Amino acid sequence: MSRHVMMAVTSAFAVLAATGAYAEGKTFALVQINQQALFFNQINEGAQKAADASGDKLAIFNANNDPQAQNSAIETFIQQKVDGIAVVAIDVNGIMPAVQQAADAGIPVVAIDAILPDGPQKAQIGVDNAKTSEDFAKFVLEQNKDGEIKMGQVVALNSFIQNIRKDSFNTALQAGPNVSLIGEVDGQNVQDVALGAAENLLTANPDMNAVYATGEPAMVAAVAAAQSQGRQDSVKVYGWDLTSGVIDGIDAGFVGGVVQQDPAGMGSAAVEALAKISAGEEVEKVISVPATIVTKENVDQFRETFK
């Protein structure tokens, strides 16, 4: 285990010990991807709120986009004998040995967002990314039914879930008429990388008139790149996950639609599921949390969240 991973996990448990984590209630762990994206922070907030409401304790580990750090954190949480672990996996296959270790130790694991392969995890929590992406592609086709779509994409090839969003969206989109997929760049689910990739995509494709972004860093980057290059009148941006800047893009008219998940609901559902499992109750193997396509017509209901 790297020194920074050990320090982060040890620090998390120092806080728990100081607050009497082992005196009453259960102790759960949330192994997170990063704390840069608002989406992940909202998962954390929902999980913490659910733990507070039930009188349980929650340790949140930030992997800073390092899949090995996630594995090492789970191993340490097993040693600490937590009552349950929730994980938002970076590498869905690479995480499975650690998930199995937890199960072998009698510690239940639930997965949030990123879909794990078949294994001992007790539940998968999140949206149906394939179906939602297909529905979103149909929405894009309907919004552009009177014109040609020349679509570029900002993706995260290191994200299992975002590859599902890309592939399912593309399959449904290409079923429509007058559609061309003219470029794809990898933002790696990291804000600065995604911004540079989005800028390059727009620069290399002056005739592109639409962009699809598969996650929050990519979406923020696509909006910023369209603005910095003055392409708001010629490019429509579509993608996943709202931020205040993305809402500004909806208001300005160049963001055509956004799939908004309920990350706080995912975090809450994960802790609630772990609490039930640790109490000997059964939970559904797949716990669905609905998503909404946000446009000018319904964006007002989300403004308060992103102020």
mmCIF file of C-alpha atoms in Angstrom:
data_model
loop_
_atom_site.group_PDB
_atom_site.id
_atom_site.type_symbol
_atom_site.label_atom_id
_atom_site.label_comp_id
_atom_site.label_asym_id
_atom_site.label_seq_id
_atom_site.Cartn_x
_atom_site.Cartn_y
_atom_site.Cartn_z
ATOM 1 C CA MET A 1 0.000 0.000 0.000
ATOM 2 C CA SER A 2 1.331 3.426 -0.899
ATOM 3 C CA ARG A 3 2.115 5.852 1.922
ATOM 4 C CA HIS A 4 -0.573 8.352 0.844
ATOM 5 C CA VAL A 5 -3.237 5.633 0.759
ATOM 6 C CA MET A 6 -2.287 4.392 4.224
ATOM 7 C CA MET A 7 -2.315 7.916 5.616
ATOM 8 C CA ALA A 8 -5.703 8.715 4.084
ATOM 9 C CA VAL A 9 -7.387 5.577 5.386
ATOM 10 C CA THR A 10 -5.702 5.824 8.786
ATOM 11 C CA SER A 11 -6.824 9.443 9.039
ATOM 12 C CA ALA A 12 -10.402 8.461 8.234
ATOM 13 C CA PHE A 13 -10.430 5.984 11.078
ATOM 14 C CA ALA A 14 -8.742 8.379 13.478
ATOM 15 C CA VAL A 15 -11.728 10.655 13.009
ATOM 16 C CA LEU A 16 -14.127 7.760 13.517
ATOM 17 C CA ALA A 17 -12.396 6.650 16.672
ATOM 18 C CA ALA A 18 -12.453 10.180 18.058
ATOM 19 C CA THR A 19 -16.199 10.384 17.512
ATOM 20 C CA GLY A 20 -16.941 7.057 19.118
ATOM 21 C CA ALA A 21 -17.583 5.084 15.956
ATOM 22 C CA TYR A 22 -17.281 1.776 17.737
ATOM 23 C CA ALA A 23 -19.384 2.771 20.728
ATOM 24 C CA GLU A 24 -22.763 2.694 19.033
ATOM 25 C CA GLY A 25 -24.235 2.218 15.583
ATOM 26 C CA LYS A 26 -22.566 0.660 12.569
ATOM 27 C CA THR A 27 -19.425 1.782 10.757
ATOM 28 C CA PHE A 28 -19.565 1.898 6.965
ATOM 29 C CA ALA A 29 -16.948 2.901 4.388
ATOM 30 C CA LEU A 30 -17.381 4.627 1.042
ATOM 31 C CA VAL A 31 -14.517 4.162 -1.425
ATOM 32 C CA GLN A 32 -14.767 7.063 -3.852
ATOM 33 C CA ILE A 33 -13.119 7.894 -7.212
ATOM 34 C CA ASN A 34 -12.229 11.514 -6.485
ATOM 35 C CA GLN A 35 -13.527 14.597 -4.733
ATOM 36 C CA GLN A 36 -13.060 16.932 -7.681
ATOM 37 C CA ALA A 37 -16.283 16.175 -9.534
ATOM 38 C CA LEU A 38 -19.472 17.571 -8.016
ATOM 39 C CA PHE A 39 -21.187 14.278 -8.864
ATOM 40 C CA PHE A 40 -18.951 12.320 -6.492
ATOM 41 C CA ASN A 41 -19.237 14.938 -3.760
ATOM 42 C CA GLN A 42 -23.017 14.708 -3.976
ATOM 43 C CA ILE A 43 -22.786 10.928 -3.559
ATOM 44 C CA ASN A 44 -20.722 11.579 -0.434
ATOM 45 C CA GLU A 45 -23.277 14.067 0.894
ATOM 46 C CA GLY A 46 -26.183 11.681 0.374
ATOM 47 C CA ALA A 47 -24.303 8.829 2.029
ATOM 48 C CA GLN A 48 -23.297 10.986 4.984
ATOM 49 C CA LYS A 49 -26.837 12.258 5.461
ATOM 50 C CA ALA A 50 -28.186 8.699 5.502
ATOM 51 C CA ALA A 51 -25.532 7.598 8.002
ATOM 52 C CA ASP A 52 -26.276 10.580 10.246
ATOM 53 C CA ALA A 53 -29.987 9.845 10.110
ATOM 54 C CA SER A 54 -29.500 6.240 11.202
ATOM 55 C CA GLY A 55 -26.898 6.981 13.886
ATOM 56 C CA ASP A 56 -24.174 5.150 11.969
ATOM 57 C CA LYS A 57 -20.669 6.308 11.100
ATOM 58 C CA LEU A 58 -19.200 6.731 7.632
ATOM 59 C CA ALA A 59 -15.559 6.834 6.509
ATOM 60 C CA ILE A 60 -15.067 8.256 2.996
ATOM 61 C CA PHE A 61 -11.883 7.406 1.121
ATOM 62 C CA ASN A 62 -10.781 9.560 -1.848
ATOM 63 C CA ALA A 63 -8.753 7.501 -4.342
ATOM 64 C CA ASN A 64 -7.747 10.509 -6.459
ATOM 65 C CA ASN A 65 -8.440 8.528 -9.655
ATOM 66 C CA ASP A 66 -6.058 5.711 -8.679
ATOM 67 C CA PRO A 67 -7.626 2.233 -9.005
ATOM 68 C CA GLN A 68 -4.913 0.564 -6.930
ATOM 69 C CA ALA A 69 -5.593 3.022 -4.139
ATOM 70 C CA GLN A 70 -9.201 1.815 -4.104
ATOM 71 C CA ASN A 71 -8.081 -1.810 -3.716
ATOM 72 C CA SER A 72 -5.666 -0.897 -0.936
ATOM 73 C CA ALA A 73 -8.339 1.121 0.860
ATOM 74 C CA ILE A 74 -10.765 -1.811 0.811
ATOM 75 C CA GLU A 75 -8.045 -4.066 2.247
ATOM 76 C CA THR A 76 -7.469 -1.595 5.071
ATOM 77 C CA PHE A 77 -11.194 -1.243 5.758
ATOM 78 C CA ILE A 78 -11.388 -5.043 5.994
ATOM 79 C CA GLN A 79 -8.597 -4.979 8.587
ATOM 80 C CA GLN A 80 -10.529 -2.318 10.483
ATOM 81 C CA LYS A 81 -13.603 -4.614 10.487
ATOM 82 C CA VAL A 82 -16.113 -2.102 9.157
ATOM 83 C CA ASP A 83 -19.709 -3.284 8.884
ATOM 84 C CA GLY A 84 -20.068 -2.623 5.161
ATOM 85 C CA ILE A 85 -18.351 -1.049 2.171
ATOM 86 C CA ALA A 86 -19.772 0.960 -0.734
ATOM 87 C CA VAL A 87 -17.530 1.477 -3.760
ATOM 88 C CA VAL A 88 -17.658 3.707 -6.822
ATOM 89 C CA ALA A 89 -15.185 1.677 -8.858
ATOM 90 C CA ILE A 90 -12.617 3.070 -11.267
ATOM 91 C CA ASP A 91 -11.559 -0.344 -12.620
ATOM 92 C CA VAL A 92 -14.607 -2.597 -12.357
ATOM 93 C CA ASN A 93 -12.630 -5.764 -13.048
ATOM 94 C CA GLY A 94 -9.547 -4.837 -11.046
ATOM 95 C CA ILE A 95 -11.623 -4.086 -7.946
ATOM 96 C CA MET A 96 -13.139 -7.577 -7.786
ATOM 97 C CA PRO A 97 -10.360 -9.351 -5.824
ATOM 98 C CA ALA A 98 -10.758 -6.759 -3.065
ATOM 99 C CA VAL A 99 -14.560 -7.146 -3.177
ATOM 100 C CA GLN A 100 -14.095 -10.900 -2.808
ATOM 101 C CA GLN A 101 -11.730 -10.383 0.131
ATOM 102 C CA ALA A 102 -14.385 -8.279 1.852
ATOM 103 C CA ALA A 103 -17.043 -10.916 1.228
ATOM 104 C CA ASP A 104 -14.736 -13.638 2.556
ATOM 105 C CA ALA A 105 -14.323 -11.549 5.709
ATOM 106 C CA GLY A 106 -18.103 -11.314 6.095
ATOM 107 C CA ILE A 107 -18.255 -7.637 5.115
ATOM 108 C CA PRO A 108 -21.015 -6.778 2.621
ATOM 109 C CA VAL A 109 -20.153 -4.647 -0.417
ATOM 110 C CA VAL A 110 -22.488 -2.594 -2.586
ATOM 111 C CA ALA A 111 -21.511 -0.894 -5.843
ATOM 112 C CA ILE A 112 -22.549 2.645 -6.786
ATOM 113 C CA ASP A 113 -22.792 3.856 -10.385
ATOM 114 C CA ALA A 114 -20.036 1.805 -12.074
ATOM 115 C CA ILE A 115 -21.396 -1.685 -12.745
ATOM 116 C CA LEU A 116 -19.304 -4.524 -11.337
ATOM 117 C CA PRO A 117 -19.169 -7.934 -13.030
ATOM 118 C CA ASP A 118 -20.917 -10.867 -11.380
ATOM 119 C CA GLY A 119 -19.507 -11.415 -7.927
ATOM 120 C CA PRO A 120 -20.276 -11.431 -4.209
ATOM 121 C CA GLN A 121 -21.430 -7.793 -4.030
ATOM 122 C CA LYS A 122 -24.886 -7.477 -2.515
ATOM 123 C CA ALA A 123 -26.351 -4.718 -4.682
ATOM 124 C CA GLN A 124 -25.754 -2.477 -7.676
ATOM 125 C CA ILE A 125 -27.036 1.067 -7.189
ATOM 126 C CA GLY A 126 -27.503 3.650 -9.933
ATOM 127 C CA VAL A 127 -29.268 4.472 -13.168
ATOM 128 C CA ASP A 128 -29.731 2.084 -16.079
ATOM 129 C CA ASN A 129 -26.965 3.728 -18.093
ATOM 130 C CA ALA A 130 -27.539 1.769 -21.300
ATOM 131 C CA LYS A 131 -31.289 2.420 -21.462
ATOM 132 C CA THR A 132 -30.920 6.044 -20.364
ATOM 133 C CA SER A 133 -28.258 6.666 -23.025
ATOM 134 C CA GLU A 134 -30.499 5.147 -25.711
ATOM 135 C CA ASP A 135 -33.395 7.335 -24.597
ATOM 136 C CA PHE A 136 -31.134 10.382 -24.590
ATOM 137 C CA ALA A 137 -29.984 9.654 -28.155
ATOM 138 C CA LYS A 138 -33.616 9.505 -29.246
ATOM 139 C CA PHE A 139 -34.158 12.864 -27.531
ATOM 140 C CA VAL A 140 -31.204 14.337 -29.463
ATOM 141 C CA LEU A 141 -32.555 12.932 -32.735
ATOM 142 C CA GLU A 142 -35.982 14.429 -32.074
ATOM 143 C CA GLN A 143 -34.526 17.826 -31.177
ATOM 144 C CA ASN A 144 -32.548 17.835 -34.439
ATOM 145 C CA LYS A 145 -35.056 16.086 -36.701
ATOM 146 C CA ASP A 146 -35.054 18.871 -39.258
ATOM 147 C CA GLY A 147 -31.286 19.023 -39.734
ATOM 148 C CA GLU A 148 -28.048 17.078 -40.024
ATOM 149 C CA ILE A 149 -26.131 15.981 -36.935
ATOM 150 C CA LYS A 150 -22.328 16.077 -37.094
ATOM 151 C CA MET A 151 -21.453 14.783 -33.640
ATOM 152 C CA GLY A 152 -18.158 14.919 -31.786
ATOM 153 C CA GLN A 153 -17.706 13.319 -28.387
ATOM 154 C CA VAL A 154 -15.734 13.929 -25.204
ATOM 155 C CA VAL A 155 -15.499 10.612 -23.378
ATOM 156 C CA ALA A 156 -13.567 8.846 -20.608
ATOM 157 C CA LEU A 157 -12.148 5.623 -21.980
ATOM 158 C CA ASN A 158 -10.900 4.625 -18.510
ATOM 159 C CA SER A 159 -14.471 4.621 -17.160
ATOM 160 C CA PHE A 160 -16.487 1.437 -17.631
ATOM 161 C CA ILE A 161 -19.758 3.247 -17.092
ATOM 162 C CA GLN A 162 -18.938 6.053 -19.513
ATOM 163 C CA ASN A 163 -18.047 3.546 -22.211
ATOM 164 C CA ILE A 164 -21.534 2.087 -21.797
ATOM 165 C CA ARG A 165 -22.976 5.578 -22.156
ATOM 166 C CA LYS A 166 -20.929 6.182 -25.293
ATOM 167 C CA ASP A 167 -21.662 2.881 -27.005
ATOM 168 C CA SER A 168 -25.383 2.769 -26.189
ATOM 169 C CA PHE A 169 -25.834 6.400 -27.230
ATOM 170 C CA ASN A 170 -23.969 5.870 -30.509
ATOM 171 C CA THR A 171 -25.945 2.776 -31.443
ATOM 172 C CA ALA A 172 -29.256 4.565 -30.948
ATOM 173 C CA LEU A 173 -28.076 7.820 -32.536
ATOM 174 C CA GLN A 174 -26.819 6.137 -35.695
ATOM 175 C CA ALA A 175 -30.235 4.587 -36.233
ATOM 176 C CA GLY A 176 -31.439 8.072 -37.126
ATOM 177 C CA PRO A 177 -31.097 9.835 -40.484
ATOM 178 C CA ASN A 178 -28.410 12.377 -41.372
ATOM 179 C CA VAL A 179 -26.070 11.459 -38.510
ATOM 180 C CA SER A 180 -22.264 11.509 -38.673
ATOM 181 C CA LEU A 181 -19.890 10.707 -35.805
ATOM 182 C CA ILE A 182 -16.906 12.836 -36.745
ATOM 183 C CA GLY A 183 -14.560 12.792 -33.762
ATOM 184 C CA GLU A 184 -13.903 11.385 -30.293
ATOM 185 C CA VAL A 185 -11.441 12.569 -27.646
ATOM 186 C CA ASP A 186 -10.545 11.062 -24.275
ATOM 187 C CA GLY A 187 -10.864 13.388 -21.302
ATOM 188 C CA GLN A 188 -9.925 10.590 -18.858
ATOM 189 C CA ASN A 189 -12.591 11.798 -16.384
ATOM 190 C CA VAL A 190 -10.164 14.503 -15.236
ATOM 191 C CA GLN A 191 -11.227 18.143 -15.585
ATOM 192 C CA ASP A 192 -8.028 19.670 -16.974
ATOM 193 C CA VAL A 193 -7.444 16.784 -19.379
ATOM 194 C CA ALA A 194 -11.049 16.916 -20.577
ATOM 195 C CA LEU A 195 -10.828 20.659 -21.226
ATOM 196 C CA GLY A 196 -7.747 20.292 -23.409
ATOM 197 C CA ALA A 197 -9.357 17.381 -25.252
ATOM 198 C CA ALA A 198 -12.588 19.322 -25.856
ATOM 199 C CA GLU A 199 -10.649 22.328 -27.165
ATOM 200 C CA ASN A 200 -8.758 20.061 -29.562
ATOM 201 C CA LEU A 201 -11.987 18.421 -30.723
ATOM 202 C CA LEU A 202 -13.598 21.725 -31.619
ATOM 203 C CA THR A 203 -10.469 23.087 -33.273
ATOM 204 C CA ALA A 204 -10.019 19.991 -35.443
ATOM 205 C CA ASN A 205 -13.654 19.888 -36.572
ATOM 206 C CA PRO A 206 -14.902 23.314 -37.687
ATOM 207 C CA ASP A 207 -17.996 21.779 -39.289
ATOM 208 C CA MET A 208 -19.043 19.882 -36.158
ATOM 209 C CA ASN A 209 -22.437 21.049 -34.894
ATOM 210 C CA ALA A 210 -22.997 18.847 -31.823
ATOM 211 C CA VAL A 211 -20.993 17.434 -28.905
ATOM 212 C CA TYR A 212 -21.889 14.568 -26.587
ATOM 213 C CA ALA A 213 -20.105 14.383 -23.218
ATOM 214 C CA THR A 214 -20.319 11.184 -21.166
ATOM 215 C CA GLY A 215 -19.698 12.566 -17.653
ATOM 216 C CA GLU A 216 -19.305 15.689 -15.561
ATOM 217 C CA PRO A 217 -15.656 16.595 -16.370
ATOM 218 C CA ALA A 218 -16.342 16.065 -20.077
ATOM 219 C CA MET A 219 -19.586 18.054 -19.929
ATOM 220 C CA VAL A 220 -18.028 20.996 -18.110
ATOM 221 C CA ALA A 221 -15.141 20.913 -20.602
ATOM 222 C CA ALA A 222 -17.397 20.814 -23.659
ATOM 223 C CA VAL A 223 -19.383 23.808 -22.422
ATOM 224 C CA ALA A 224 -16.228 25.782 -21.608
ATOM 225 C CA ALA A 225 -14.610 24.931 -24.959
ATOM 226 C CA ALA A 226 -17.687 26.000 -26.917
ATOM 227 C CA GLN A 227 -17.668 29.314 -25.059
ATOM 228 C CA SER A 228 -13.936 29.948 -25.380
ATOM 229 C CA GLN A 229 -14.037 29.318 -29.120
ATOM 230 C CA GLY A 230 -17.226 31.298 -29.688
ATOM 231 C CA ARG A 231 -19.071 28.275 -31.039
ATOM 232 C CA GLN A 232 -22.303 28.750 -29.055
ATOM 233 C CA ASP A 233 -24.250 29.614 -32.209
ATOM 234 C CA SER A 234 -22.958 26.661 -34.227
ATOM 235 C CA VAL A 235 -22.557 23.812 -31.722
ATOM 236 C CA LYS A 236 -25.147 22.178 -29.472
ATOM 237 C CA VAL A 237 -23.755 20.480 -26.382
ATOM 238 C CA TYR A 238 -25.390 17.389 -24.883
ATOM 239 C CA GLY A 239 -24.236 15.158 -22.065
ATOM 240 C CA TRP A 240 -24.383 13.934 -18.492
ATOM 241 C CA ASP A 241 -24.429 15.815 -15.182
ATOM 242 C CA LEU A 242 -25.406 19.366 -14.324
ATOM 243 C CA THR A 243 -23.219 22.063 -12.807
ATOM 244 C CA SER A 244 -23.899 25.777 -12.439
ATOM 245 C CA GLY A 245 -21.913 26.431 -15.625
ATOM 246 C CA VAL A 246 -23.878 23.815 -17.539
ATOM 247 C CA ILE A 247 -27.128 25.406 -16.370
ATOM 248 C CA ASP A 248 -25.807 28.722 -17.700
ATOM 249 C CA GLY A 249 -25.307 26.953 -21.036
ATOM 250 C CA ILE A 250 -28.910 25.735 -20.990
ATOM 251 C CA ASP A 251 -30.078 29.285 -20.312
ATOM 252 C CA ALA A 252 -27.913 30.586 -23.171
ATOM 253 C CA GLY A 253 -29.413 27.997 -25.514
ATOM 254 C CA PHE A 254 -26.313 26.130 -26.683
ATOM 255 C CA VAL A 255 -26.693 23.247 -24.220
ATOM 256 C CA GLY A 256 -29.533 21.254 -25.715
ATOM 257 C CA GLY A 257 -30.109 18.750 -22.919
ATOM 258 C CA VAL A 258 -28.436 17.055 -19.974
ATOM 259 C CA VAL A 259 -28.984 13.705 -18.291
ATOM 260 C CA GLN A 260 -29.142 14.511 -14.595
ATOM 261 C CA GLN A 261 -28.746 11.650 -12.180
ATOM 262 C CA ASP A 262 -29.503 11.731 -8.473
ATOM 263 C CA PRO A 263 -26.042 11.155 -6.968
ATOM 264 C CA ALA A 264 -27.149 12.102 -3.464
ATOM 265 C CA GLY A 265 -29.928 9.536 -3.806
ATOM 266 C CA MET A 266 -27.358 6.929 -4.856
ATOM 267 C CA GLY A 267 -25.208 7.614 -1.812
ATOM 268 C CA SER A 268 -28.191 7.497 0.490
ATOM 269 C CA ALA A 269 -29.464 4.264 -1.081
ATOM 270 C CA ALA A 270 -26.032 2.660 -0.641
ATOM 271 C CA VAL A 271 -25.818 3.378 3.077
ATOM 272 C CA GLU A 272 -29.444 2.356 3.604
ATOM 273 C CA ALA A 273 -28.764 -0.924 1.787
ATOM 274 C CA LEU A 274 -25.669 -1.617 3.895
ATOM 275 C CA ALA A 275 -27.634 -0.880 7.066
ATOM 276 C CA LYS A 276 -30.336 -3.382 6.071
ATOM 277 C CA ILE A 277 -27.810 -6.049 5.083
ATOM 278 C CA SER A 278 -25.843 -5.661 8.312
ATOM 279 C CA ALA A 279 -29.117 -6.083 10.194
ATOM 280 C CA GLY A 280 -29.750 -9.377 8.418
ATOM 281 C CA GLU A 281 -32.313 -8.055 5.940
ATOM 282 C CA GLU A 282 -32.430 -8.704 2.188
ATOM 283 C CA VAL A 283 -32.085 -5.968 -0.435
ATOM 284 C CA GLU A 284 -32.763 -5.900 -4.161
ATOM 285 C CA LYS A 285 -29.797 -6.964 -6.273
ATOM 286 C CA VAL A 286 -30.329 -3.914 -8.507
ATOM 287 C CA ILE A 287 -31.462 -0.688 -6.855
ATOM 288 C CA SER A 288 -32.456 1.786 -9.567
ATOM 289 C CA VAL A 289 -32.199 5.528 -9.045
ATOM 290 C CA PRO A 290 -34.030 7.447 -11.805
ATOM 291 C CA ALA A 291 -32.436 10.049 -14.081
ATOM 292 C CA THR A 292 -34.011 13.114 -15.729
ATOM 293 C CA ILE A 293 -33.328 14.792 -19.069
ATOM 294 C CA VAL A 294 -32.962 18.474 -18.209
ATOM 295 C CA THR A 295 -33.791 21.193 -20.756
ATOM 296 C CA LYS A 296 -34.929 24.807 -20.678
ATOM 297 C CA GLU A 297 -38.416 23.563 -19.863
ATOM 298 C CA ASN A 298 -37.548 21.926 -16.529
ATOM 299 C CA VAL A 299 -34.170 23.368 -15.485
ATOM 300 C CA ASP A 300 -35.677 25.681 -12.877
ATOM 301 C CA GLN A 301 -36.267 22.804 -10.457
ATOM 302 C CA PHE A 302 -32.496 22.134 -10.349
ATOM 303 C CA ARG A 303 -31.193 25.699 -9.899
ATOM 304 C CA GLU A 304 -31.187 25.727 -6.120
ATOM 305 C CA THR A 305 -28.996 22.617 -5.966
ATOM 306 C CA PHE A 306 -26.286 24.183 -8.128
ATOM 307 C CA LYS A 307 -26.132 27.744 -6.747
#
